[in-house]
Amino acid sequence: MEMNPAVEISNLSYRYPPRGRLALDGISFAVAPDECVAVLGPNGAGKSTLLLHLNGLLPEKLPENPNLRIDGIPLTPETVHTVRQKVGLLFQDPDDQLISATVFEDVAFGPRQLGVDGPVLRSLVEHSLKLVGLGGFEDREPHRLSQGEKRRVCLAGVLACRPSVLVLDEPTSDLDPRGRRDFKQLLRNLPGAKIVATHDLELAVDLCSRVVILDEGRLVAQGPTVALLSDEALMLAHGLEKPHSLLHRHPHG
Amino acid sequence: MLHRAPPGLKLGSALVIVIAIVLMPRRPDALYLLPAALLLGLWPLARMPLGFAVRRMLVAEFFILGMALLTLLAPEALPVFLAALIKSNLSIFAMLLLIWTTPFQSILQQLRRLGLPAVMVTTLALMYRYLPVLAEESSRMQRARASRTFAPGRRLAWHSLTTIIGQLFVRAADRAERIYLAMCARGWK
Amino acid sequence: MHLPDGFLDTKTALFSAGVAAAGVGFAVREVRATLEPRRMPLLGLAAAFVFAAQMLNFPVVGGTSGHLTGGVLTAVLLGPAAAVVVLTCVLVVQCLVFADGGLMALGANVFNMAILSVFGGYFAFWAAARLVRGNSVRATVFAAAFAGWVGTVLASISVAGQLALSGTVPWGLAFPAMANVHMLIGIGEGLATGLITLAVLRIRPDLVAGAQAQAAAAGWSWVPYGLLVSVGLAVFVAPFASPWPDGLESVAAKLGFEEQAGRSAFAAPFAEYEVPGVGSATLATALAGLVGTVLAFGAAYLLARLLVPSLGTPHKDAPSRN
């Protein structure tokens, strides 16, 4: 028996309306369950646009014959809400995601949409906050949290919907080194497939077994992390650089 | 004490107290001692710090005096003027007790239970949440602008301020778009 | 212009609250019917934006400063119904979080600043924008600046009416004082409204255009607001708005009600005062208002011509008169 890939993208293109540039141009790749894949590329390469597609947030009118499958489910207008529950999307700016007045209300936002309420909701929220190391933060107000704490609350809010795929947009971009280390540790211990768009190449090396490189909307390379990131010519050609941790390692060693 | 009282009760009481004050005679009168005594009695129960009360009262005094000066235009207006001062100060003190003991979030929940339309509830909640974010964004832009202002003047100030406010609106609109996407991503319909 | 508690009597406060509630109710219904879901969070963000913008101080003359109220600006950017909801939320938070503006006076403040100022201002915007042909950016900036002035003056007249109806300040004094001061303050509001509209048009013209199209589409639904605004103004202002002193009192006197004037619902307790020159002050203010309107109109037009000089750079997506 063959397992469905967690995410399967085939020939995905997207042009910003009304007649903007081609932001995604024939992207195809798949992510296995429990695999962690990094999406790299310079600014404007289409990383964030790609991530919004994984959740059915783009294009504005979903196509009837889908080029995206999550856990084998094709993404169509009929399945979009099921897919959104399966794909947990962590946005780049935590302030965009934290909309409620208290941490509890915010983590409860997703589960409430799924009809969870009462004591079940309370314990689900408590559990999700403990998962991200913020037990007891229920009554805190979002604007009084540190950047790292805000990110964790967002993650708790995503985890509370019990997704099978986690999609993260620049999860470490505004964290200090300790916050980055802690958050990385946290992500490593979470089960399920993960797709991480990032400029943090050390994060890719530490967390992801495979990388996909986008440039100008096209998928220009994909392969095992160490092999790809050690290819200095490839890195430089796409606005990236060889990570320090790989400086003394041979591409195939 | 008052912190744990139901928000609906507090909101209702504040309204009743303010109405009672407004209904009192339009001249200084011994009757005003009643609400004054009541509010002073509630003060310790609210554990409202003196500093908070004084600061907020002073800010409000600015508006009250502006309005009250109008009453002084009329002949023999002193009683009306004094009554307006007493009434508004007592009312504001009542409001401060309410505000100090009741988080906006619980007032909002109460208003929702009272049938405030969902559009208003959502707008109020988002406004309260993003007020600090936008205020911070605004002061960052002002600082950036100030760091590049070498010859200050009124015209330049107007130009900078209106540009900043325009930019602030554009950013608010962009953020609203991202918030919408983030809400959808978590199952909002 | 936030009225604190203690300046309005109960009947005025309650009546204003009733009119305000009806107006906000209409606006909520219209927003629910016409606003796309993806623009829904924009209302909350716009309310926070108005609040944040109000915190910025503009230098005026001689070390004094003023700030934007933002009602007409919001109407230009989001359309009038959305602006009513946004401004109402701003006033509610100012009242319940910052004790700025009274609790019992909330209805009056909402009527003045969130309904009358927004709708009266937006009507002026809509009418004035149609008078300038050719360059839509210039028309929008000009109309926004003029409307900012109109909205401010309208709200101040309503405040004067409410104070008079409450018997706090006689109309013959409140009206000239409020209206004359706000014809000056309104210059700042108009200037800021025009400049900010231009700034937004330069960065993202589509943000303004969307609102205009939406508001135009919902044109017929203006009727209830028009009625509400008229009813409010009629009750607050009309009884006093004759150039003769104490119009209502003299009517009451003719009908032989002088004895009960103090207790009658509508008569202010000033009948016994002889206020010299009050009648002429009201008349003079009304005339000044007319002249002021013409001047504000002309100044707004000049401002727009100066700021948007060439006819050759129309923004494609900028709001046009559609």
mmCIF file of N, CA and C in Angstrom, chain A residues 52 55 57 81 84 91 93 95-101 106 109-110 113 142-143 157, chain B residues 105 109 125-126 128-130 132-133 175 178-179 181-189:
data_model
loop_
_atom_site.group_PDB
_atom_site.id
_atom_site.type_symbol
_atom_site.label_atom_id
_atom_site.label_comp_id
_atom_site.label_asym_id
_atom_site.label_seq_id
_atom_site.Cartn_x
_atom_site.Cartn_y
_atom_site.Cartn_z
ATOM 1 N N LEU A 52 0.563 30.773 0.738
ATOM 2 C CA LEU A 52 -0.869 31.108 0.795
ATOM 3 C C LEU A 52 -1.691 30.125 -0.043
ATOM 4 N N ASN A 55 -2.951 26.854 1.648
ATOM 5 C CA ASN A 55 -4.099 26.965 2.532
ATOM 6 C C ASN A 55 -5.361 27.378 1.780
ATOM 7 N N LEU A 57 -5.835 30.107 0.321
ATOM 8 C CA LEU A 57 -6.106 31.545 0.457
ATOM 9 C C LEU A 57 -5.854 32.268 -0.861
ATOM 10 N N HIS A 81 -12.354 24.150 3.266
ATOM 11 C CA HIS A 81 -12.376 24.295 4.727
ATOM 12 C C HIS A 81 -11.759 23.096 5.423
ATOM 13 N N ARG A 84 -8.031 23.654 5.036
ATOM 14 C CA ARG A 84 -7.517 24.691 5.938
ATOM 15 C C ARG A 84 -7.303 24.143 7.339
ATOM 16 N N PHE A 91 1.815 32.836 10.095
ATOM 17 C CA PHE A 91 2.140 34.012 9.295
ATOM 18 C C PHE A 91 3.428 34.670 9.777
ATOM 19 N N ASP A 93 4.181 37.945 10.363
ATOM 20 C CA ASP A 93 4.063 38.922 11.448
ATOM 21 C C ASP A 93 3.047 38.408 12.457
ATOM 22 N N ASP A 95 1.609 39.741 14.783
ATOM 23 C CA ASP A 95 0.523 40.684 15.061
ATOM 24 C C ASP A 95 -0.627 40.545 14.068
ATOM 25 N N ASP A 96 -0.361 39.995 12.890
ATOM 26 C CA ASP A 96 -1.450 39.777 11.942
ATOM 27 C C ASP A 96 -2.325 38.616 12.366
ATOM 28 N N GLN A 97 -1.723 37.698 13.104
ATOM 29 C CA GLN A 97 -2.443 36.474 13.439
ATOM 30 C C GLN A 97 -3.129 36.560 14.797
ATOM 31 N N LEU A 98 -2.535 37.351 15.698
ATOM 32 C CA LEU A 98 -3.088 37.459 17.055
ATOM 33 C C LEU A 98 -4.174 38.527 17.062
ATOM 34 N N ILE A 99 -5.430 38.113 16.890
ATOM 35 C CA ILE A 99 -6.459 39.139 16.727
ATOM 36 C C ILE A 99 -7.269 39.361 17.989
ATOM 37 N N SER A 100 -7.161 38.466 18.974
ATOM 38 C CA SER A 100 -8.072 38.564 20.122
ATOM 39 C C SER A 100 -7.443 39.353 21.265
ATOM 40 N N ALA A 101 -8.279 39.667 22.239
ATOM 41 C CA ALA A 101 -7.822 40.506 23.343
ATOM 42 C C ALA A 101 -7.001 39.714 24.354
ATOM 43 N N ASP A 106 -7.462 33.851 21.705
ATOM 44 C CA ASP A 106 -6.817 33.698 20.416
ATOM 45 C C ASP A 106 -6.562 32.243 20.066
ATOM 46 N N PHE A 109 -9.652 30.561 18.949
ATOM 47 C CA PHE A 109 -10.316 31.052 17.732
ATOM 48 C C PHE A 109 -10.573 29.934 16.714
ATOM 49 N N GLY A 110 -9.524 29.153 16.413
ATOM 50 C CA GLY A 110 -9.656 28.087 15.422
ATOM 51 C C GLY A 110 -10.600 26.978 15.875
ATOM 52 N N GLN A 113 -14.261 27.591 15.612
ATOM 53 C CA GLN A 113 -14.838 27.467 14.274
ATOM 54 C C GLN A 113 -15.202 26.020 13.978
ATOM 55 N N PRO A 142 -2.152 40.087 24.175
ATOM 56 C CA PRO A 142 -1.146 39.933 23.118
ATOM 57 C C PRO A 142 -0.135 41.078 23.042
ATOM 58 N N HIS A 143 -0.602 42.321 23.245
ATOM 59 C CA HIS A 143 0.362 43.401 23.021
ATOM 60 C C HIS A 143 1.361 43.551 24.164
ATOM 61 N N GLY A 157 -2.100 28.574 18.599
ATOM 62 C CA GLY A 157 -3.392 28.749 17.941
ATOM 63 C C GLY A 157 -3.522 27.866 16.721
ATOM 64 N N GLN B 105 -12.569 44.392 27.510
ATOM 65 C CA GLN B 105 -12.996 43.099 26.983
ATOM 66 C C GLN B 105 -14.312 42.644 27.633
ATOM 67 N N GLN B 109 -18.052 42.121 26.021
ATOM 68 C CA GLN B 109 -18.864 40.893 26.110
ATOM 69 C C GLN B 109 -20.273 41.207 26.569
ATOM 70 N N ALA B 125 -13.588 45.100 18.946
ATOM 71 C CA ALA B 125 -12.562 44.182 19.441
ATOM 72 C C ALA B 125 -11.263 44.364 18.662
ATOM 73 N N LEU B 126 -11.375 44.428 17.331
ATOM 74 C CA LEU B 126 -10.165 44.596 16.518
ATOM 75 C C LEU B 126 -9.526 45.950 16.782
ATOM 76 N N TYR B 128 -9.576 47.700 19.544
ATOM 77 C CA TYR B 128 -8.903 47.690 20.837
ATOM 78 C C TYR B 128 -7.602 46.904 20.752
ATOM 79 N N ARG B 129 -7.631 45.807 19.992
ATOM 80 C CA ARG B 129 -6.437 44.966 19.859
ATOM 81 C C ARG B 129 -5.332 45.704 19.093
ATOM 82 N N TYR B 130 -5.705 46.402 18.014
ATOM 83 C CA TYR B 130 -4.674 46.950 17.140
ATOM 84 C C TYR B 130 -4.302 48.397 17.438
ATOM 85 N N PRO B 132 -2.650 49.606 20.088
ATOM 86 C CA PRO B 132 -1.233 49.724 20.439
ATOM 87 C C PRO B 132 -0.311 49.463 19.246
ATOM 88 N N VAL B 133 -0.711 48.535 18.372
ATOM 89 C CA VAL B 133 0.138 48.205 17.216
ATOM 90 C C VAL B 133 0.265 49.420 16.295
ATOM 91 N N ARG B 175 -2.609 45.574 6.573
ATOM 92 C CA ARG B 175 -2.651 44.658 7.704
ATOM 93 C C ARG B 175 -4.031 44.007 7.816
ATOM 94 N N ARG B 178 -4.086 41.110 5.621
ATOM 95 C CA ARG B 178 -3.365 39.950 6.157
ATOM 96 C C ARG B 178 -4.139 39.316 7.309
ATOM 97 N N ILE B 179 -4.788 40.164 8.122
ATOM 98 C CA ILE B 179 -5.583 39.627 9.227
ATOM 99 C C ILE B 179 -6.719 38.780 8.671
ATOM 100 N N LEU B 181 -6.725 37.115 5.890
ATOM 101 C CA LEU B 181 -6.160 35.837 5.450
ATOM 102 C C LEU B 181 -5.868 34.934 6.646
ATOM 103 N N ALA B 182 -5.292 35.531 7.710
ATOM 104 C CA ALA B 182 -4.956 34.722 8.887
ATOM 105 C C ALA B 182 -6.220 34.173 9.540
ATOM 106 N N MET B 183 -7.293 34.956 9.521
ATOM 107 C CA MET B 183 -8.550 34.466 10.104
ATOM 108 C C MET B 183 -9.104 33.315 9.266
ATOM 109 N N CYS B 184 -9.043 33.465 7.939
ATOM 110 C CA CYS B 184 -9.511 32.383 7.062
ATOM 111 C C CYS B 184 -8.684 31.130 7.269
ATOM 112 N N ALA B 185 -7.363 31.323 7.436
ATOM 113 C CA ALA B 185 -6.484 30.170 7.602
ATOM 114 C C ALA B 185 -6.879 29.365 8.834
ATOM 115 N N ARG B 186 -7.507 30.015 9.788
ATOM 116 C CA ARG B 186 -7.929 29.278 10.973
ATOM 117 C C ARG B 186 -9.424 28.999 10.957
ATOM 118 N N GLY B 187 -9.969 28.899 9.770
ATOM 119 C CA GLY B 187 -11.323 28.360 9.643
ATOM 120 C C GLY B 187 -12.449 29.373 9.690
ATOM 121 N N TRP B 188 -12.125 30.698 9.693
ATOM 122 C CA TRP B 188 -13.189 31.698 9.748
ATOM 123 C C TRP B 188 -13.951 31.723 8.433
ATOM 124 N N LYS B 189 -15.264 31.803 8.520
ATOM 125 C CA LYS B 189 -16.045 31.829 7.275
ATOM 126 C C LYS B 189 -16.875 33.095 7.213
#
